[in-house]
């Protein structure tokens, strides 16, 4: 995970994992910004702040994405325990487009928590700060506007672009006016 260093000689040995002094401090600051009860900063604010300060992303890019911030805040590794086997491969059950077949695609689903394999790593944040971030992320997920304004479209999952063959989705621009894009 972002903020950690592995031993180049033994990259799979969890006992040789150490903290990257600069990146681990960036991760710590993300958690502080997000869990500060007085300021209530958003994922977008954190992403913009890191981008404006020209801090490289985990992949080396220059523009941070709020989803990257969310993945970092969700990862239990930063509280001291990394896990493997958190997901399992499963056959695809839905198609990406009405113009494409269902199979033979693969998908991943969460595995039961008792099947996860815990790997202790150095903690960047305390368990209390990690738990506070999880609570806030869960609250924001429940209150998200996209969860409260779902609309059913007559041809949902059936309309596809004839050129790129991807599925079209519906948009609502006001009461009574919806269209596919």
Short mmCIF file of C-alpha atoms in Angstrom, two decimals:
data_model
loop_
_atom_site.label_atom_id
_atom_site.label_comp_id
_atom_site.label_asym_id
_atom_site.label_seq_id
_atom_site.Cartn_x
_atom_site.Cartn_y
_atom_site.Cartn_z
CA UNK A 1 0.00 0.00 0.00
CA UNK A 2 0.92 3.65 -0.50
CA UNK A 3 3.22 4.79 2.32
CA UNK A 4 5.01 1.48 2.81
CA UNK A 5 8.34 0.13 1.57
CA UNK A 6 9.15 -3.53 0.98
CA UNK A 7 12.59 -5.11 1.14
CA UNK A 8 13.78 -5.50 -2.48
CA UNK A 9 15.56 -8.73 -1.56
CA UNK A 10 12.48 -10.29 0.08
CA UNK A 11 9.41 -8.37 -1.17
CA UNK A 12 6.92 -10.96 0.11
CA UNK A 13 8.23 -11.04 3.68
CA UNK A 14 5.78 -8.99 5.78
CA UNK A 15 8.34 -8.67 8.59
CA UNK A 16 10.53 -6.57 6.29
CA UNK A 17 7.82 -4.00 5.50
CA UNK A 18 8.72 -0.50 6.70
CA UNK A 19 7.24 2.98 6.49
CA UNK A 20 8.18 5.37 3.72
CA UNK A 21 8.95 8.52 5.74
CA UNK A 22 7.39 10.96 3.26
CA UNK A 23 4.44 8.97 1.90
CA UNK A 24 3.43 7.66 5.32
CA UNK A 25 3.24 11.26 6.55
CA UNK A 26 1.00 12.12 3.58
CA UNK A 27 -1.30 9.23 4.52
CA UNK A 28 -1.33 10.34 8.16
CA UNK A 29 -2.26 13.88 7.05
CA UNK A 30 -5.11 12.52 4.88
CA UNK A 31 -6.60 10.80 7.92
CA UNK A 32 -6.17 13.93 10.07
CA UNK A 33 -7.85 16.14 7.47
CA UNK A 34 -10.73 13.74 6.96
CA UNK A 35 -11.42 13.00 10.63
CA UNK A 36 -11.10 16.57 11.95
CA UNK A 37 -14.58 17.18 13.45
CA UNK A 38 -14.26 20.98 13.25
CA UNK A 39 -13.38 21.29 9.56
CA UNK A 40 -15.24 18.28 8.00
CA UNK A 41 -13.11 18.27 4.85
CA UNK A 42 -14.29 16.21 1.90
CA UNK A 43 -12.51 13.64 -0.24
CA UNK A 44 -12.61 16.18 -3.08
CA UNK A 45 -10.95 18.81 -0.88
CA UNK A 46 -8.15 16.40 0.08
CA UNK A 47 -7.61 15.36 -3.56
CA UNK A 48 -7.46 19.00 -4.68
CA UNK A 49 -5.10 19.94 -1.86
CA UNK A 50 -2.67 17.12 -2.70
CA UNK A 51 -2.87 17.91 -6.43
CA UNK A 52 -2.33 21.64 -5.83
CA UNK A 53 0.74 20.85 -3.73
CA UNK A 54 2.10 18.67 -6.59
CA UNK A 55 2.32 15.57 -4.41
CA UNK A 56 2.65 12.52 -6.69
CA UNK A 57 -0.18 9.99 -6.66
CA UNK A 58 0.48 6.32 -5.80
CA UNK A 59 0.98 5.62 -9.51
CA UNK A 60 3.24 8.67 -9.96
CA UNK A 61 0.65 10.95 -11.55
CA UNK A 62 0.03 14.58 -10.72
CA UNK A 63 -3.75 14.67 -10.22
CA UNK A 64 -5.30 12.94 -7.20
CA UNK A 65 -8.74 11.40 -7.52
CA UNK A 66 -11.23 11.31 -4.61
CA UNK A 67 -11.70 7.57 -5.18
CA UNK A 68 -7.96 7.04 -4.55
CA UNK A 69 -8.28 8.96 -1.28
CA UNK A 70 -11.29 6.83 -0.34
CA UNK A 71 -9.39 3.59 -1.06
CA UNK A 72 -6.53 4.75 1.15
CA UNK A 73 -8.90 5.76 3.97
CA UNK A 74 -10.71 2.38 3.70
CA UNK A 75 -7.57 0.24 3.82
CA UNK A 76 -7.06 -1.45 7.21
CA UNK A 77 -3.30 -1.65 6.51
CA UNK A 78 -2.88 1.93 7.72
CA UNK A 79 -4.14 0.90 11.18
CA UNK A 80 -1.57 -1.91 11.35
CA UNK A 81 -3.17 -4.96 9.71
CA UNK A 82 -3.08 -5.72 6.00
CA UNK A 83 -5.27 -8.51 4.66
CA UNK A 84 -5.05 -10.83 1.70
CA UNK A 85 -7.84 -12.96 0.23
CA UNK A 86 -10.38 -10.15 0.77
CA UNK A 87 -12.06 -10.89 -2.58
CA UNK A 88 -12.72 -13.94 -4.70
CA UNK A 89 -12.99 -14.32 -8.45
CA UNK A 90 -16.46 -15.25 -9.69
CA UNK A 91 -17.94 -15.63 -13.17
CA UNK A 92 -19.50 -12.48 -14.57
CA UNK A 93 -23.23 -12.36 -14.01
CA UNK A 94 -24.01 -9.20 -15.96
CA UNK A 95 -22.96 -7.89 -19.30
CA UNK A 96 -21.37 -4.51 -19.88
CA UNK A 97 -23.64 -3.85 -22.79
CA UNK A 98 -26.69 -5.37 -24.45
CA UNK A 99 -24.52 -5.82 -27.54
CA UNK A 100 -21.96 -7.98 -25.71
CA UNK A 101 -22.36 -11.53 -24.37
CA UNK A 102 -22.55 -12.28 -20.63
CA UNK A 103 -19.54 -14.59 -20.48
CA UNK A 104 -16.69 -15.44 -20.21
CA UNK A 105 -15.88 -12.37 -18.12
CA UNK A 106 -14.61 -12.49 -14.57
CA UNK A 107 -15.64 -10.39 -11.64
CA UNK A 108 -14.56 -10.15 -7.98
CA UNK A 109 -16.79 -10.35 -4.93
CA UNK A 110 -15.95 -9.73 -1.26
CA UNK A 111 -14.94 -12.85 0.64
CA UNK A 112 -16.31 -13.58 4.12
CA UNK A 113 -14.23 -11.80 6.78
CA UNK A 114 -13.30 -15.11 8.46
CA UNK A 115 -11.49 -16.13 5.24
CA UNK A 116 -9.23 -13.06 5.22
CA UNK A 117 -5.58 -13.62 6.05
CA UNK A 118 -4.20 -10.93 8.38
CA UNK A 119 -0.66 -9.66 7.97
CA UNK A 120 0.67 -7.29 10.65
CA UNK A 121 2.38 -4.18 9.25
CA UNK A 122 3.58 -0.97 10.92
CA UNK A 123 0.62 1.29 11.70
CA UNK A 124 0.53 4.80 10.25
CA UNK A 125 -2.57 5.93 12.18
CA UNK A 126 -4.10 4.79 15.45
CA UNK A 127 -7.08 2.45 15.49
CA UNK A 128 -9.25 5.30 16.87
CA UNK A 129 -8.45 7.60 13.93
CA UNK A 130 -8.98 4.74 11.48
CA UNK A 131 -12.36 3.92 13.09
CA UNK A 132 -13.38 7.60 12.96
CA UNK A 133 -12.58 7.69 9.24
CA UNK A 134 -14.63 4.50 8.65
CA UNK A 135 -17.59 5.95 10.52
CA UNK A 136 -17.51 9.15 8.50
CA UNK A 137 -17.13 7.27 5.20
CA UNK A 138 -20.12 5.08 6.11
CA UNK A 139 -22.23 8.14 7.03
CA UNK A 140 -21.32 9.87 3.78
CA UNK A 141 -22.15 6.75 1.79
CA UNK A 142 -25.64 6.59 3.31
CA UNK A 143 -26.29 10.30 2.76
CA UNK A 144 -24.92 10.38 -0.80
CA UNK A 145 -27.19 12.13 -3.25
CA UNK A 146 -26.78 9.31 -5.78
CA UNK A 147 -28.35 6.90 -3.26
CA UNK A 148 -31.37 9.13 -2.67
CA UNK A 149 -32.22 10.01 -6.27
CA UNK A 150 -32.42 6.76 -8.15
CA UNK A 151 -34.65 6.64 -11.19
CA UNK A 152 -35.90 3.66 -13.09
CA UNK A 153 -35.46 3.84 -16.84
CA UNK A 154 -37.62 1.74 -19.13
CA UNK A 155 -34.70 0.45 -21.22
CA UNK A 156 -32.14 0.20 -18.41
CA UNK A 157 -29.41 -2.27 -19.41
CA UNK A 158 -30.89 -2.75 -22.87
CA UNK A 159 -29.72 0.36 -24.76
CA UNK A 160 -26.14 0.37 -26.10
CA UNK A 161 -24.08 2.65 -28.31
CA UNK A 162 -23.88 1.29 -31.85
CA UNK A 163 -20.37 2.70 -32.29
CA UNK A 164 -18.46 1.76 -29.10
CA UNK A 165 -20.91 -0.97 -27.99
CA UNK A 166 -20.93 0.25 -24.36
CA UNK A 167 -24.12 0.43 -22.32
CA UNK A 168 -26.00 3.70 -22.20
CA UNK A 169 -27.12 5.15 -18.91
CA UNK A 170 -29.99 7.44 -18.06
CA UNK A 171 -29.79 11.07 -17.00
CA UNK A 172 -32.43 13.29 -15.46
CA UNK A 173 -32.31 17.02 -16.18
CA UNK A 174 -35.36 18.11 -14.31
CA UNK A 175 -38.84 16.93 -13.62
CA UNK A 176 -40.14 15.01 -16.59
CA UNK A 177 -37.04 15.15 -18.81
CA UNK A 178 -34.78 12.13 -18.87
CA UNK A 179 -32.57 10.81 -21.64
CA UNK A 180 -29.87 8.21 -22.40
CA UNK A 181 -26.17 8.96 -22.85
#
